[in-house]
Coordinates of C-alpha atoms and ligand atoms in Angstrom, one line a residue:
M7 CA 30.3 -22.2 -73.2
K8 CA 29.6 -25.5 -71.6
I9 CA 25.6 -26.1 -70.9
E10 CA 26.5 -28.2 -67.6
N11 CA 28.0 -24.9 -66.5
V12 CA 24.9 -23.2 -66.9
K13 CA 23.0 -25.8 -65.1
K14 CA 25.0 -25.7 -62.1
L15 CA 24.6 -22.0 -61.8
I16 CA 20.6 -23.0 -62.1
D17 CA 21.3 -24.6 -59.0
E18 CA 23.2 -22.4 -57.3
V19 CA 20.3 -19.6 -57.8
A20 CA 17.9 -22.6 -56.0
A21 CA 19.7 -22.5 -53.1
F22 CA 20.8 -19.2 -53.0
T23 CA 19.5 -17.5 -49.3
A24 CA 19.7 -13.8 -48.8
A25 CA 18.8 -12.6 -44.9
S26 CA 18.1 -8.7 -46.2
E27 CA 17.1 -6.6 -49.1
K28 CA 20.6 -5.5 -50.1
E29 CA 22.2 -9.4 -50.3
I30 CA 18.9 -10.1 -51.7
E31 CA 19.7 -7.0 -54.7
E32 CA 24.0 -7.9 -54.6
F33 CA 22.5 -11.3 -55.9
R34 CA 20.3 -9.8 -58.3
I35 CA 22.6 -7.4 -60.2
R36 CA 25.2 -10.4 -60.3
I37 CA 22.6 -12.5 -62.0
L38 CA 20.4 -10.4 -64.2
G39 CA 21.8 -7.3 -64.0
S40 CA 23.4 -5.3 -67.4
K41 CA 26.5 -6.7 -66.4
G42 CA 25.4 -9.5 -65.1
E43 CA 26.1 -13.5 -65.6
L44 CA 22.8 -14.4 -67.4
K45 CA 23.6 -10.7 -69.8
Q46 CA 27.0 -12.5 -70.4
L47 CA 25.8 -16.0 -71.3
F48 CA 23.6 -14.8 -73.9
A49 CA 26.2 -12.8 -75.3
Q50 CA 28.0 -15.8 -75.8
F51 CA 24.4 -17.8 -77.8
K52 CA 26.3 -16.7 -81.2
D53 CA 29.0 -18.6 -80.7
V54 CA 27.2 -21.9 -79.4
D55 CA 27.3 -24.4 -82.1
P56 CA 24.0 -24.4 -83.9
S57 CA 23.2 -28.1 -82.8
E58 CA 23.3 -27.1 -79.3
K59 CA 21.5 -23.8 -79.8
K60 CA 17.8 -24.8 -78.9
E61 CA 19.2 -26.6 -75.5
Y62 CA 21.5 -23.6 -74.7
G63 CA 18.5 -21.4 -75.1
Q64 CA 16.3 -23.3 -73.1
V65 CA 18.8 -23.7 -70.2
L66 CA 19.3 -19.8 -70.3
N67 CA 15.8 -19.1 -70.5
E68 CA 15.1 -21.8 -67.0
L69 CA 18.2 -19.9 -65.4
K70 CA 16.6 -16.1 -65.9
Q71 CA 12.9 -17.3 -64.6
A72 CA 15.2 -19.5 -61.9
A73 CA 16.7 -16.2 -60.7
E74 CA 13.8 -13.7 -61.2
S75 CA 11.4 -16.1 -58.9
R76 CA 14.3 -16.7 -56.2
V77 CA 14.7 -13.0 -56.0
A78 CA 11.3 -12.6 -55.6
E79 CA 10.6 -14.8 -53.4
L80 CA 13.5 -13.9 -51.2
R81 CA 12.1 -10.1 -51.0
A82 CA 8.9 -11.1 -49.5
K83 CA 10.4 -13.6 -47.0
V84 CA 12.6 -10.4 -46.0
S85 CA 9.7 -8.1 -45.8
S86 CA 7.4 -9.8 -43.8
K87 CA 10.3 -10.8 -41.6
D88 CA 10.6 -6.6 -41.3
Q89 CA 6.9 -6.2 -40.7
S90 CA 7.0 -8.6 -38.1
E91 CA 10.1 -7.3 -36.1
G92 CA 8.1 -3.9 -36.5
E93 CA 5.3 -4.7 -34.2
S94 CA 6.9 -6.6 -31.5
I95 CA 8.5 -2.8 -31.4
D96 CA 5.3 -0.7 -32.1
L97 CA 5.6 1.5 -28.8
S98 CA 2.7 2.9 -29.3
R99 CA 0.7 -0.3 -29.8
P100 CA -2.1 -0.5 -27.0
V101 CA -0.8 -3.1 -24.2
N102 CA -2.5 -6.0 -22.7
Q103 CA -3.6 -4.6 -19.3
K104 CA -3.1 -8.0 -16.3
K105 CA -5.3 -7.5 -13.4
V106 CA -2.3 -6.4 -10.3
G107 CA -5.1 -7.2 -8.1
S108 CA -5.4 -5.1 -4.7
R109 CA -5.6 -5.5 -1.1
H110 CA -8.4 -5.9 0.1
P111 CA -9.6 -3.1 2.6
I112 CA -9.8 -5.3 6.0
N113 CA -7.0 -6.6 5.0
I114 CA -5.8 -3.4 4.9
I115 CA -7.3 -1.6 8.0
R116 CA -6.1 -5.2 10.3
N117 CA -2.5 -4.9 9.1
R118 CA -2.6 -0.9 10.3
I119 CA -4.6 -1.9 14.0
I120 CA -1.4 -4.5 14.2
E121 CA 1.0 -2.1 13.3
I122 CA -0.2 0.8 15.6
F123 CA -0.3 -2.1 18.4
H124 CA 3.1 -3.5 17.6
K125 CA 4.6 0.1 18.2
I126 CA 3.8 -0.1 21.8
G127 CA 4.9 -3.8 22.4
Y128 CA 1.8 -5.9 21.4
E129 CA 2.5 -9.2 19.5
V130 CA 0.2 -11.0 17.0
S131 CA -1.5 -14.2 18.0
E132 CA -3.8 -16.1 16.8
G133 CA -6.3 -19.0 17.4
P134 CA -8.8 -21.6 15.9
E135 CA -12.1 -19.9 14.4
V136 CA -13.7 -23.7 15.3
E137 CA -13.0 -23.1 19.0
D138 CA -14.8 -25.5 21.7
D139 CA -17.2 -24.1 24.3
W140 CA -14.4 -23.6 27.5
H141 CA -12.6 -21.1 25.2
N142 CA -15.1 -19.3 23.8
F143 CA -17.8 -19.4 26.2
T144 CA -17.2 -20.6 29.9
A145 CA -13.7 -19.4 30.6
L146 CA -14.8 -16.3 29.8
N147 CA -17.4 -16.3 32.8
F148 CA -20.6 -17.2 30.3
P149 CA -21.4 -20.2 32.8
P150 CA -23.7 -22.7 31.2
E151 CA -27.1 -21.7 30.7
H152 CA -26.0 -18.0 31.5
P153 CA -28.4 -15.8 29.7
A154 CA -25.3 -13.8 28.1
R155 CA -24.8 -16.8 26.0
D156 CA -28.0 -15.5 23.6
M157 CA -25.8 -12.1 23.6
Q158 CA -24.0 -13.8 20.3
D159 CA -26.1 -16.1 17.9
T160 CA -24.3 -18.9 17.7
F161 CA -23.4 -21.6 15.1
F162 CA -22.7 -25.1 16.9
I163 CA -21.4 -27.7 15.1
E164 CA -24.1 -30.5 14.9
R165 CA -21.6 -33.7 15.5
D166 CA -20.2 -32.0 18.4
P167 CA -22.6 -30.4 21.0
D168 CA -18.9 -29.0 23.1
M169 CA -17.8 -27.4 19.8
A170 CA -18.7 -24.0 17.6
L171 CA -18.0 -21.5 14.9
R172 CA -16.0 -18.5 17.6
T173 CA -18.2 -15.6 18.2
H174 CA -15.7 -13.4 19.1
T175 CA -12.1 -12.7 19.2
S176 CA -11.9 -13.2 23.2
S177 CA -11.2 -16.8 22.9
V178 CA -7.8 -16.2 22.3
Q179 CA -7.3 -14.2 25.2
V180 CA -7.9 -17.3 26.9
R181 CA -5.7 -19.2 24.8
M182 CA -3.2 -16.4 25.5
M183 CA -3.6 -16.3 28.9
E184 CA -3.9 -20.1 29.7
S185 CA 0.0 -20.8 27.6
Q186 CA 1.6 -17.8 28.9
T187 CA 2.8 -16.6 31.9
P188 CA 2.4 -12.5 32.3
P189 CA 3.3 -9.9 31.6
I190 CA 1.3 -10.7 28.4
R191 CA 0.5 -8.1 25.3
T192 CA -1.0 -9.3 22.5
I193 CA -3.5 -8.9 19.9
S194 CA -5.2 -11.7 17.9
P195 CA -7.0 -10.6 14.8
G196 CA -9.3 -13.2 13.0
R197 CA -12.4 -14.0 11.5
V198 CA -15.6 -14.7 13.7
Y199 CA -19.0 -16.1 13.2
R200 CA -22.7 -15.3 14.3
N201 CA -25.6 -16.7 13.2
E202 CA -27.6 -13.3 11.7
A203 CA -29.4 -12.7 9.0
I204 CA -27.4 -10.9 6.3
S205 CA -28.4 -7.2 5.7
A206 CA -26.3 -3.7 5.3
R207 CA -25.8 -4.0 9.1
A208 CA -25.2 -7.4 10.1
H209 CA -23.3 -9.9 8.5
C210 CA -22.9 -14.0 9.9
F211 CA -19.4 -13.6 9.7
F212 CA -16.9 -10.4 10.4
H213 CA -13.6 -9.5 12.2
Q214 CA -12.3 -9.0 15.4
V215 CA -8.9 -7.7 16.7
E216 CA -8.7 -8.8 20.5
G217 CA -6.6 -7.1 22.2
L218 CA -5.2 -8.0 26.2
Y219 CA -2.9 -7.1 28.6
I220 CA -2.1 -8.8 31.3
D221 CA 0.9 -7.8 34.4
K222 CA 1.3 -6.5 38.0
D223 CA -0.5 -3.2 38.7
V224 CA -2.4 -2.9 35.2
S225 CA -5.4 -0.2 36.0
F226 CA -8.2 1.4 34.1
A227 CA -6.3 4.4 33.6
D228 CA -3.6 2.1 31.3
L229 CA -6.4 0.5 29.5
R230 CA -8.4 4.5 28.9
Q231 CA -4.3 5.5 27.6
T232 CA -4.1 3.0 25.7
L233 CA -7.1 3.2 23.6
M234 CA -6.5 6.5 22.9
Y235 CA -3.2 6.2 21.7
F236 CA -5.0 3.7 19.6
A237 CA -8.2 5.9 18.4
Q238 CA -5.6 9.1 17.9
T239 CA -2.9 7.2 15.4
M240 CA -5.7 5.1 13.4
F241 CA -8.6 8.0 13.2
G242 CA -6.3 11.5 13.6
E243 CA -4.4 13.7 16.4
D244 CA -7.5 15.4 17.0
T245 CA -9.7 12.2 17.7
E246 CA -11.5 12.5 21.2
I247 CA -12.5 9.3 22.9
R248 CA -15.4 8.3 25.5
L249 CA -16.0 5.3 27.4
R250 CA -19.4 4.2 28.3
P251 CA -20.3 2.1 31.4
S252 CA -21.4 -1.4 29.8
Y253 CA -21.4 -5.3 30.4
F254 CA -19.8 -8.2 29.2
P255 CA -19.4 -11.1 31.5
F256 CA -15.3 -11.9 31.0
T257 CA -14.7 -8.3 32.3
E258 CA -15.5 -6.0 35.4
P259 CA -15.9 -2.8 34.9
S260 CA -16.9 -2.9 31.4
A261 CA -17.2 -0.3 28.7
E262 CA -18.0 0.9 25.6
M263 CA -15.6 3.2 23.4
D264 CA -16.7 5.9 21.0
V265 CA -15.0 8.0 19.1
S266 CA -15.9 11.3 18.1
C267 CA -17.6 11.4 14.8
T268 CA -14.9 10.9 11.8
I269 CA -17.5 12.8 9.5
C270 CA -18.5 15.6 11.9
K271 CA -16.1 15.7 14.4
G272 CA -18.4 15.9 17.2
D273 CA -21.1 18.9 15.7
G274 CA -22.9 15.8 14.8
C275 CA -24.3 14.3 11.2
N276 CA -26.3 11.3 10.3
V277 CA -23.9 9.3 10.0
C278 CA -23.3 9.7 14.0
K279 CA -27.1 10.2 14.5
Y280 CA -26.4 13.3 15.3
T281 CA -24.4 12.2 18.9
G282 CA -21.1 13.6 17.4
Y283 CA -19.7 9.9 18.7
L284 CA -18.9 6.4 16.9
E285 CA -19.1 3.5 19.1
I286 CA -16.3 1.0 17.9
M287 CA -15.0 -1.3 20.6
G288 CA -16.0 -2.9 23.5
C289 CA -13.3 -2.9 26.6
G290 CA -12.6 -3.8 30.5
M291 CA -10.8 -4.8 33.4
V292 CA -10.4 -8.9 33.1
D293 CA -12.7 -10.2 35.3
P294 CA -10.6 -12.0 37.9
N295 CA -12.5 -15.1 37.4
V296 CA -11.3 -15.4 33.6
L297 CA -7.8 -15.0 35.1
E298 CA -8.2 -17.7 37.5
N299 CA -10.2 -19.8 35.0
C300 CA -6.9 -19.5 33.0
G301 CA -4.3 -19.7 35.4
I302 CA -3.4 -16.5 36.8
D303 CA -3.4 -15.5 40.0
S304 CA -5.5 -12.7 40.2
K305 CA -4.2 -11.4 43.5
V306 CA -1.0 -10.6 42.1
Y307 CA -2.1 -9.4 38.6
S308 CA -4.5 -7.7 36.7
G309 CA -5.1 -6.5 32.9
F310 CA -7.3 -5.4 30.5
A311 CA -9.0 -6.5 27.2
F312 CA -10.5 -4.9 24.3
G313 CA -12.3 -5.9 21.3
M314 CA -13.4 -4.5 17.8
G315 CA -14.9 -5.0 14.6
V316 CA -12.6 -4.3 11.7
E317 CA -15.6 -3.7 9.0
R318 CA -16.4 -0.9 11.8
I319 CA -13.4 0.6 11.6
A320 CA -12.8 0.0 7.5
Q321 CA -16.2 1.6 7.1
L322 CA -15.3 5.0 9.2
I323 CA -12.3 5.0 6.9
Y324 CA -13.5 4.8 3.7
N325 CA -16.8 5.3 4.7
V326 CA -18.7 2.1 3.5
N327 CA -22.1 2.0 4.1
D328 CA -23.2 -1.9 3.4
L329 CA -20.9 -4.7 5.2
R330 CA -21.8 -6.9 2.2
L331 CA -19.9 -5.1 -0.2
Y332 CA -16.7 -6.8 1.7
S333 CA -17.2 -10.2 0.9
E334 CA -18.8 -10.0 -2.4
N335 CA -15.6 -10.0 -4.5
D336 CA -17.0 -7.4 -6.3
I337 CA -13.9 -5.8 -8.4
N338 CA -15.3 -2.4 -9.0
F339 CA -15.5 -2.3 -5.0
L340 CA -12.1 -3.6 -4.1
E341 CA -10.1 -2.0 -7.1
Q342 CA -10.8 1.7 -5.2
F343 CA -8.1 0.2 -2.4
R344 CA -5.8 0.0 -4.5
S345 CA -3.6 3.5 -4.0
S346 CA -3.8 2.1 -0.3
I347 CA -1.6 -0.8 -0.2
Ligands
DAH5 N1 -15.9 -10.5 22.6 C1 -17.1 -8.9 22.7 C2 -18.2 -9.1 21.3 O1 -17.3 -9.8 20.4 C3 -16.0 -7.8 22.5 C4 -14.8 -7.5 23.8 C5 -16.2 -6.4 24.6 C6 -14.3 -8.1 23.7 C7 -15.1 -6.5 25.9 C8 -13.3 -7.8 25.1 C9 -13.5 -6.6 25.8 O2 -11.9 -8.3 25.5 O3 -13.0 -6.6 27.3 O4 -18.3 -8.3 21.3

């Protein structure tokens, strides 16, 4: 028996690694087991030369300790690894929930309006939110100093008195008529601004969808039928519409359109103030002056236009009673619309 061999075995023990409980156990049995190498080396102890017995004994003890501590070390390593692996596949652990967000109710309604008109051939058009006087007012038959300009409180741009935040999306009809030749069938969704104190029923910005149809022989009956189709698709087949005479500088005749109350179906309730109807948009036949202002021959062409507030439609669909909720970014409010995406 050579001391060198035992020392080699000690080195081997120190270098031994194992990835599983089974390999460690096999190693333990090989070195420390009742028929293991250590046992055999101790058995040979009696044959060792007396002068070497002391050192031999020490080396054997060293081997025993090295093997025992190596086994303990490897076991600890493997069991902690098992635990962490176990954790990653613990299916009962609560998930770290990520908020996925939801579409804004105004966008949902705007998209629905676009879809409804898309089905009858209307294309989407857009224009700038910072608009010049011509497109927002003058071309639409609001001459300078015309009192109708006061119908909408305007945010003017200080540096350029000719520019303002658009007060309505009717400005986009002007842009479309100027740049296209009839037939024109377009809807223009967008944000508009008015200098109003913010309250549950008014806001300094909101959203509109403007509609415009210009062709030969377009009549008020076409307008009525188009709006009826819209109202019944948006609010339900049994919806009734009502057109009340009104005034807008850019349409003649002009009307305001009401739909039968979405809550009481016309019987009268506090939402419709017991009238049975809810106002949802302005409309009318495009005034010949407006057609001419935009380079369209009013003797050949006629058309209708309409404009509705998206918040107003959303309010009726979702029963939202405070306009401010749409722009407060309150997650609890916005999350309610997740299912209607
Ligand atoms: N621009 C109007 C508003 O903001 C709404 C409107 C009324 C648009 C009649 C139209 C229309 O196109 O024909 O109050």
